mmCIF file of C-alpha atoms in Angstrom:
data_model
loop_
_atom_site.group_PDB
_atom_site.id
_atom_site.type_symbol
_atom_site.label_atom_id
_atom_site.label_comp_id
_atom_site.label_asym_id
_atom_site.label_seq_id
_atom_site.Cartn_x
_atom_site.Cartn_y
_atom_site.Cartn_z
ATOM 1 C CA UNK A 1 -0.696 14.970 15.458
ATOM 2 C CA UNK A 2 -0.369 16.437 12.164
ATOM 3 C CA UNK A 3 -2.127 14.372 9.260
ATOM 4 C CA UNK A 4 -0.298 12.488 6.875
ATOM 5 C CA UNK A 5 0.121 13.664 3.314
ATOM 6 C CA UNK A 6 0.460 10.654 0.710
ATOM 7 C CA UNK A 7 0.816 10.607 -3.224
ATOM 8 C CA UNK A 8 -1.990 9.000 -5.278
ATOM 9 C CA UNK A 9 -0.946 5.413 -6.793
ATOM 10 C CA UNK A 10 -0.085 6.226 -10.994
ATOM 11 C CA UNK A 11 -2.962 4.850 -12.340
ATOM 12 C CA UNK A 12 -0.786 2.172 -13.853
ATOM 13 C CA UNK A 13 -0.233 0.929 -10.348
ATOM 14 C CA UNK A 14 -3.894 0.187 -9.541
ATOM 15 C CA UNK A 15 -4.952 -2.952 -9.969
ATOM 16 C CA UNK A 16 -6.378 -4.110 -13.423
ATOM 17 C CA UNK A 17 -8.797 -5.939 -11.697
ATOM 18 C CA UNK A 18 -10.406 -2.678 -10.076
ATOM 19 C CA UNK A 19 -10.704 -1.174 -14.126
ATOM 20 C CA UNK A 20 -12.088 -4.303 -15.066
ATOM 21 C CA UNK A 21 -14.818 -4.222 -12.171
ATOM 22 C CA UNK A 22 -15.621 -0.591 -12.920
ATOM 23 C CA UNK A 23 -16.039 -1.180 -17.024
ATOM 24 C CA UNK A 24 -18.263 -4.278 -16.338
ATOM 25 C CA UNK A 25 -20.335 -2.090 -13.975
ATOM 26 C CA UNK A 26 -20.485 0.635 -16.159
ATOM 27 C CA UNK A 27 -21.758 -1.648 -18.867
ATOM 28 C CA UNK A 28 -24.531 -3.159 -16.514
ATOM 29 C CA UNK A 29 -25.384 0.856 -15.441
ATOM 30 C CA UNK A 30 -28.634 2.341 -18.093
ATOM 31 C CA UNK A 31 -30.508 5.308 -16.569
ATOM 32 C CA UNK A 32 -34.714 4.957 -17.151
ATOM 33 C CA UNK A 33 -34.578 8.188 -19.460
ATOM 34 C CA UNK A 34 -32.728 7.975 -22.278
ATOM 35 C CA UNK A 35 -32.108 11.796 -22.313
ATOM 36 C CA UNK A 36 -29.600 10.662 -19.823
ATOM 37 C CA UNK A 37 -27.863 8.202 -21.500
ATOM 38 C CA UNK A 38 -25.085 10.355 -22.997
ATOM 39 C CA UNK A 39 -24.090 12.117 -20.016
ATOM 40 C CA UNK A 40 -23.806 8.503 -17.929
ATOM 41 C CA UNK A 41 -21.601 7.185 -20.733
ATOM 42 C CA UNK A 42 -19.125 9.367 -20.517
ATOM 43 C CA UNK A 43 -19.090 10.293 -16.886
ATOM 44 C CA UNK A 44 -18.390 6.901 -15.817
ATOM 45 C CA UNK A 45 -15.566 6.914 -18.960
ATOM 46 C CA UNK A 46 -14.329 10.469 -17.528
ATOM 47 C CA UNK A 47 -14.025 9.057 -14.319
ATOM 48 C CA UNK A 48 -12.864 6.258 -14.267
ATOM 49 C CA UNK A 49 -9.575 6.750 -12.738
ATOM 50 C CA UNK A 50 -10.979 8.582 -9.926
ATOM 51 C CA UNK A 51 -13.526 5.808 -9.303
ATOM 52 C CA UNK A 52 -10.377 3.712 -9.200
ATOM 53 C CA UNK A 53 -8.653 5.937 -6.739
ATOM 54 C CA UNK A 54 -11.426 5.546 -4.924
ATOM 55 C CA UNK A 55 -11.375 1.947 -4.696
ATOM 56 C CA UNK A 56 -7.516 1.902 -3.804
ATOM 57 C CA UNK A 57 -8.646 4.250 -1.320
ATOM 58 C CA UNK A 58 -11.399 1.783 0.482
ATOM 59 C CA UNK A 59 -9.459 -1.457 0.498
ATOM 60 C CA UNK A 60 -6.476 0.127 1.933
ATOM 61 C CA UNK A 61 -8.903 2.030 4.681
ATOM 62 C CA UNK A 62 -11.949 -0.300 5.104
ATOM 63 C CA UNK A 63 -11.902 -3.991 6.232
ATOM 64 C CA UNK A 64 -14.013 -6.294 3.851
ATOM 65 C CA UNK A 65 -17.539 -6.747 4.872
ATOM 66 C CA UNK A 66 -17.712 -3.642 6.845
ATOM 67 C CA UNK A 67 -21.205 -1.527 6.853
ATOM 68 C CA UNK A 68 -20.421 1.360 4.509
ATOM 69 C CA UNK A 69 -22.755 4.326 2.965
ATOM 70 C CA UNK A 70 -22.708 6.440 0.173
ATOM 71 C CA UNK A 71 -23.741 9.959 -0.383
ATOM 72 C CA UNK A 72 -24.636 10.821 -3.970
ATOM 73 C CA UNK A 73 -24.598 7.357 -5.363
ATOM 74 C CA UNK A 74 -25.669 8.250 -9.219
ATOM 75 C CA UNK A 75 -24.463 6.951 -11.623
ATOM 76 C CA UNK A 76 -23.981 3.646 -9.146
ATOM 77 C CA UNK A 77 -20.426 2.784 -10.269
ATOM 78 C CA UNK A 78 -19.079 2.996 -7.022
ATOM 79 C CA UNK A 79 -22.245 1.667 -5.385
ATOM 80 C CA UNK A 80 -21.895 -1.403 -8.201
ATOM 81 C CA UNK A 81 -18.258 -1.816 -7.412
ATOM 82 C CA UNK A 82 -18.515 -2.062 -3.366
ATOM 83 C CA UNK A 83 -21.289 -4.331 -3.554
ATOM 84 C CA UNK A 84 -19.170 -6.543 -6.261
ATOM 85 C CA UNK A 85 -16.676 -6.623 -3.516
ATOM 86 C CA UNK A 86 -19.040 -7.698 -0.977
ATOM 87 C CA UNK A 87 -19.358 -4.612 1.154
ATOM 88 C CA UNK A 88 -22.342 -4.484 2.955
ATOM 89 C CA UNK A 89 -23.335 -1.541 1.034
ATOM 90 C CA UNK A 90 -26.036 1.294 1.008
ATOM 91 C CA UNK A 91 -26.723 4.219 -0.733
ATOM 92 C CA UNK A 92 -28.470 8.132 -0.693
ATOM 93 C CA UNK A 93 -29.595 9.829 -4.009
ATOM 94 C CA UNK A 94 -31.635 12.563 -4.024
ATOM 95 C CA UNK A 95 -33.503 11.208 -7.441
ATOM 96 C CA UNK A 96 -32.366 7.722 -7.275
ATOM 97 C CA UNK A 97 -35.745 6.621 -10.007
ATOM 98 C CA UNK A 98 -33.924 7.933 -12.633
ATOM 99 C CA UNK A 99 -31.493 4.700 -12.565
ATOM 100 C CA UNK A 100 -34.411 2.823 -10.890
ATOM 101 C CA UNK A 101 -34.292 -0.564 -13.549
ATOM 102 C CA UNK A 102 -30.439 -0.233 -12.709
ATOM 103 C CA UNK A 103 -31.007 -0.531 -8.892
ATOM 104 C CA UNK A 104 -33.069 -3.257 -8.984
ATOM 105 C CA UNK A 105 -31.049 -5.311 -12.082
ATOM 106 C CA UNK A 106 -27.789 -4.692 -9.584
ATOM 107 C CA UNK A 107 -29.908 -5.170 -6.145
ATOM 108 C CA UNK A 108 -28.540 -2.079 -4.838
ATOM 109 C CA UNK A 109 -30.196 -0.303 -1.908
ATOM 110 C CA UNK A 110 -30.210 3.190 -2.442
ATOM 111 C CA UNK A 111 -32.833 5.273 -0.918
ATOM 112 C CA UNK A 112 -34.444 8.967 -2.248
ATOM 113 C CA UNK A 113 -33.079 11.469 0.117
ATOM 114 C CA UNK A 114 -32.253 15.263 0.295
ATOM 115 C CA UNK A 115 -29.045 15.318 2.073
ATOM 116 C CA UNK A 116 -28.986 18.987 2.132
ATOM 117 C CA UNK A 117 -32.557 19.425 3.648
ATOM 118 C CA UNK A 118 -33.381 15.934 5.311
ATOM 119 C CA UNK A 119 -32.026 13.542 7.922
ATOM 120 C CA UNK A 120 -30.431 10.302 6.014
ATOM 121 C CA UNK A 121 -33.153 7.377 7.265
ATOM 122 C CA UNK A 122 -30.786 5.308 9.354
ATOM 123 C CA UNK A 123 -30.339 4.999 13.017
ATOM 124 C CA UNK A 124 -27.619 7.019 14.791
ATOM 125 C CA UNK A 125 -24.252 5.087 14.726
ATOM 126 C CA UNK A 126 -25.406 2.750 12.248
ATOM 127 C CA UNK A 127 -22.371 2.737 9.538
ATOM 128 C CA UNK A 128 -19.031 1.608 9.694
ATOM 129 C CA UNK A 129 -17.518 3.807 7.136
ATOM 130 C CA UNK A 130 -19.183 6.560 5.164
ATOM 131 C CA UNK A 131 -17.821 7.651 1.419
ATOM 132 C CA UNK A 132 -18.702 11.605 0.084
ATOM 133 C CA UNK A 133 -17.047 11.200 -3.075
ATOM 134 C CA UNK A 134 -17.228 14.391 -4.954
ATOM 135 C CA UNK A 135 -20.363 15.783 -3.507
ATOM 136 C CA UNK A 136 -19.150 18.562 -0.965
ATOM 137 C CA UNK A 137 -18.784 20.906 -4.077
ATOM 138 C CA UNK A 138 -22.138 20.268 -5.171
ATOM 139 C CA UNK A 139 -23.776 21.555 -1.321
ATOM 140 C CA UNK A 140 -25.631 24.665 -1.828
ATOM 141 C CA UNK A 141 -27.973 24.936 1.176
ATOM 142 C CA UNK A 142 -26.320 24.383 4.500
ATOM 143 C CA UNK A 143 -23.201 21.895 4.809
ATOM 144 C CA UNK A 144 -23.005 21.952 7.838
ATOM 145 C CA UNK A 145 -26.608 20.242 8.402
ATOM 146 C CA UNK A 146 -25.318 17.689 5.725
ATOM 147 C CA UNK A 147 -22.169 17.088 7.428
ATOM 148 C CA UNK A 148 -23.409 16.520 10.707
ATOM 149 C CA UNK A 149 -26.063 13.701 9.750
ATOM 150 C CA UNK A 150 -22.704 12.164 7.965
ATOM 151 C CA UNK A 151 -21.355 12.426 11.773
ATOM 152 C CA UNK A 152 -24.395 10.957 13.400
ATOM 153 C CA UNK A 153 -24.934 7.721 11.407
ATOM 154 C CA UNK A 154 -20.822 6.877 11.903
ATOM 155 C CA UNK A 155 -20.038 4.785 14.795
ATOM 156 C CA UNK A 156 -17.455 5.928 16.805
ATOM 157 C CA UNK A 157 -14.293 5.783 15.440
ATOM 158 C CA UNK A 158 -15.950 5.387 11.819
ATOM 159 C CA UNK A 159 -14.298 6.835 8.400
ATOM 160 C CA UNK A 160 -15.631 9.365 6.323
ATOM 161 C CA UNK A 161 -13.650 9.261 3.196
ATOM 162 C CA UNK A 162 -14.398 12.221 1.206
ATOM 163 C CA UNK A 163 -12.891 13.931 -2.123
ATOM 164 C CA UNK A 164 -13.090 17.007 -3.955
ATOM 165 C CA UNK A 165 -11.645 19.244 -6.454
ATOM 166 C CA UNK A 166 -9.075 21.053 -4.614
ATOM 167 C CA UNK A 167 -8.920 24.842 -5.220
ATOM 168 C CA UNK A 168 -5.718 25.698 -4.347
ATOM 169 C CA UNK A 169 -4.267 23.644 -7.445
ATOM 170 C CA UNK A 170 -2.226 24.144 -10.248
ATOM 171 C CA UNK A 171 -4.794 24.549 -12.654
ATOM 172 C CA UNK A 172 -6.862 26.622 -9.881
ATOM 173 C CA UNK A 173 -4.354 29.092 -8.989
ATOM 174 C CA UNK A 174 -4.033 29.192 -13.156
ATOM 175 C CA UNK A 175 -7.732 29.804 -13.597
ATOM 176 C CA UNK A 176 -8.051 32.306 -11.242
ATOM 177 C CA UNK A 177 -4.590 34.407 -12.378
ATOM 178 C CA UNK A 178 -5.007 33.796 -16.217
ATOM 179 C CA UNK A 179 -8.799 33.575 -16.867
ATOM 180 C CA UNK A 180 -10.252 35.298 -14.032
ATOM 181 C CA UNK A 181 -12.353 32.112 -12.760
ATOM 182 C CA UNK A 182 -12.403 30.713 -9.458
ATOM 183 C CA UNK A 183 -12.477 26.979 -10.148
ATOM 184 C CA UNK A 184 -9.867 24.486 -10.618
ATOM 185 C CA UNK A 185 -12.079 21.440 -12.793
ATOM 186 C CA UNK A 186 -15.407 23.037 -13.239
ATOM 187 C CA UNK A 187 -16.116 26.323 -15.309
ATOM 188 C CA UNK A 188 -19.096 28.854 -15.712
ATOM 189 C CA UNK A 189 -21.725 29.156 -13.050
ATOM 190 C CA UNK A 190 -24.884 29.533 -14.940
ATOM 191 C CA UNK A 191 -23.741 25.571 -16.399
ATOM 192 C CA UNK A 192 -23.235 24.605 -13.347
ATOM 193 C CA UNK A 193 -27.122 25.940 -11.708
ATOM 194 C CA UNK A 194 -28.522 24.669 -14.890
ATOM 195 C CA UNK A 195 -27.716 21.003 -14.378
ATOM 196 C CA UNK A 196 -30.689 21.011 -11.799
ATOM 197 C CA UNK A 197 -33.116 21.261 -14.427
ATOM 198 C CA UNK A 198 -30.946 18.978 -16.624
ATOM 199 C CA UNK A 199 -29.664 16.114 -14.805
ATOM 200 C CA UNK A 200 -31.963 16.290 -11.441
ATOM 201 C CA UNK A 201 -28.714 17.502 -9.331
ATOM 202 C CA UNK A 202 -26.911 20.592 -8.769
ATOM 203 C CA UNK A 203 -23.341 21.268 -10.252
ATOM 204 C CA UNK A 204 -20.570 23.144 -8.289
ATOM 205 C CA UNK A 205 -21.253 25.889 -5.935
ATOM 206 C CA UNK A 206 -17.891 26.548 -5.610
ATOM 207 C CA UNK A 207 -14.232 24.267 -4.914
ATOM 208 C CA UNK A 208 -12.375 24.589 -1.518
ATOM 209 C CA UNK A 209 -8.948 24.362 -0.386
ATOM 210 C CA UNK A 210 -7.394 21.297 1.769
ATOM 211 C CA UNK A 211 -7.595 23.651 4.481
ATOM 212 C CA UNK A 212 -10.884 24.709 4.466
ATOM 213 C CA UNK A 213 -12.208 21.189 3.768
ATOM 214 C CA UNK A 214 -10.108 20.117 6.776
ATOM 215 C CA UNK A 215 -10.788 23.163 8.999
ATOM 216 C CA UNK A 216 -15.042 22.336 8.132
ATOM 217 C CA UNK A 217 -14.980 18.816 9.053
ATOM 218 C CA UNK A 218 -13.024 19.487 12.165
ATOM 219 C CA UNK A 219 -15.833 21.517 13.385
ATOM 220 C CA UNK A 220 -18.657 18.675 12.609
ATOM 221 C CA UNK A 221 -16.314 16.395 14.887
ATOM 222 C CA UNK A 222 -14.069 14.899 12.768
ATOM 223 C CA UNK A 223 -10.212 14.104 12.945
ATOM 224 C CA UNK A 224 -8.105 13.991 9.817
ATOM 225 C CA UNK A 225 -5.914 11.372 9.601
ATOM 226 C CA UNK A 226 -5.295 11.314 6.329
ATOM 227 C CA UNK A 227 -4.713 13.567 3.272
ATOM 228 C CA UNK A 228 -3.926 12.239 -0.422
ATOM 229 C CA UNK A 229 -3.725 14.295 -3.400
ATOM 230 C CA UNK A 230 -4.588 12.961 -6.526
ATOM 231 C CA UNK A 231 -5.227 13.243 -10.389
ATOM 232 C CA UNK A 232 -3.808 15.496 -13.153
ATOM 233 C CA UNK A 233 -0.671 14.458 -14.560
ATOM 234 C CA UNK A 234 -0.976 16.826 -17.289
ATOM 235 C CA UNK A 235 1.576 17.384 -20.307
ATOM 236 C CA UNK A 236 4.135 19.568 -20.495
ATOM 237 C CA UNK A 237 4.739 21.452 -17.514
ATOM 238 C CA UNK A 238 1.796 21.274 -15.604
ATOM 239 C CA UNK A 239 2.205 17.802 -15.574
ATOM 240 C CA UNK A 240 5.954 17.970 -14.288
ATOM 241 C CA UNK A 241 4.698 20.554 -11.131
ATOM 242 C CA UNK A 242 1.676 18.367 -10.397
ATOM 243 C CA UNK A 243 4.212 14.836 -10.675
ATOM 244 C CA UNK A 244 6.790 16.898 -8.096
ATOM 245 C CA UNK A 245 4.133 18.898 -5.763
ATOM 246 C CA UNK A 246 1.575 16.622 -5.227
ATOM 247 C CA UNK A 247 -0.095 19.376 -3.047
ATOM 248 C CA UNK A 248 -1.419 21.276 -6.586
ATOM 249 C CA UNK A 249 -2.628 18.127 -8.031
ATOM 250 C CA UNK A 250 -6.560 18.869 -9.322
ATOM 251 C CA UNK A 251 -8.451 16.339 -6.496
ATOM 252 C CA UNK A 252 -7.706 16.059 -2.981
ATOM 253 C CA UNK A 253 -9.113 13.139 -0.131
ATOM 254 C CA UNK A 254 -9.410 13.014 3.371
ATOM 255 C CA UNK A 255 -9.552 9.696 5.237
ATOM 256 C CA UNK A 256 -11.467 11.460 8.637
ATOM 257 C CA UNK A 257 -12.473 9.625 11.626
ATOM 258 C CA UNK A 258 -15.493 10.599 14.143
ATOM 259 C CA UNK A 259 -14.857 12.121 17.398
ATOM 260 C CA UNK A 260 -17.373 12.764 19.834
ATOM 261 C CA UNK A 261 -18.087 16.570 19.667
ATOM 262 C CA UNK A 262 -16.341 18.764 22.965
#
């Protein structure tokens, strides 16, 4: 069965009530060094629509109360949000003390981990659902390590939701044709290596295609059942080709549910 291929919501069609979680979240959210204060302002204002795709994305996927995990939770807006909503919610960070007075003001559980180089601390088949938001473009060591402790700590049948910039956009095809860059949101490598010693966490390695995403995850032991391109909606004509081919919009998901492995 081929996986369905939807349209993101307009972002006038989310509900108010998700931008109004997410802003008083965001204003609750102060990392413990104030060198960090500027870039968690305006990431969680740069994102916001994506956070709120993301949210559309879990309460049309994941029943309420259900046992969820997330991978990369810093800034905690998401992490915030789902617990808001009364998700039994938990979290992985690989330097989680930098936002440590905002864990504990929020009672979030979000524990230190590696995901690139350790196991996640939970028992096998422990989460219902698990959400890698915007992370798979940041692995740099071995994915498929990551990916595969994502796979263990699902029950069977679990989701993995998981989004990332997708390559084979519009403004990807136009980077790499125009300006001789392979990237469709994020630009210049040596910014993007630097943010380790900047912000504690790696930048992009490099952005992937639908297929290639897809292709990776089936591997692991995964089944796609669902793929949703989102974001852009750009002026002029960019806008106009991402509005009418959602396939070269800047962001793709994947709603993915565990298999056992052949």
């Amino acid at each position: 069965m081929r996986p369905s291929v939807e349209r993101q919501a307009e972002p006038w069609d989310f509900s108010q009530q998700s931008f109004d979680l997410l802003d008083r979240v965001a204003n609750l959210i102060q990392p413990d060094d104030p060198a960090l204060e500027e870039w968690c302002s305006n990431y969680c204002r740069q994102h916001r629509h994506r956070f709120a795709a993301d949210l559309h994305i879990v309460e049309n996927h994941v029943e309420a109360g259900a046992r969820i995990l997330e991978y990369g939770a810093i800034p905690l807006l998401m992490t915030g949000a789902l617990s808001a909503l009364e998700y039994d919610v938990s979290a992985v960070d690989v330097a989680p003390g930098r936002f440590s007075r905002a864990i504990a003001h929020l009672n979030l559980r979000v524990a230190q981990c590696d995901v690139e180089t350790e196991a996640v601390p939970f028992a096998d088949e422990f989460f219902d659902v698990v959400l890698f938001h915007e992370l798979f473009e940041h692995l740099r060591i071995n994915p498929v390590f990551t990916l595969r402790e994502v796979h263990r700590v699902l029950r069977p049948g679990g989701l993995l939701l998981l989004s990332t910039p997708n390559l084979r956009s519009l403004r990807g095809i136009r980077n790499l044709v125009f300006r001789n860059q392979g990237h469709a949101v994020s630009a210049g490598v040596y910014e993007q290596y630097e943010k380790l010693e900047s912000l504690g966490h790696m930048g992009h390695v490099r952005e992937y295609t639908t297929r290639e995403v897809a292709d990776f995850l089936t591997r692991i032991g995964f089944r796609i059942v669902r793929v949703i391109f989102r974001g852009g909606h750009g002026k002029g004509l960019v806008g106009v080709a991402e509005r009418l081919a959602p396939s070269l919009r800047p962001f793709f998901s994947l709603v993915a549910e565990k298999v056992e492995i052949p």
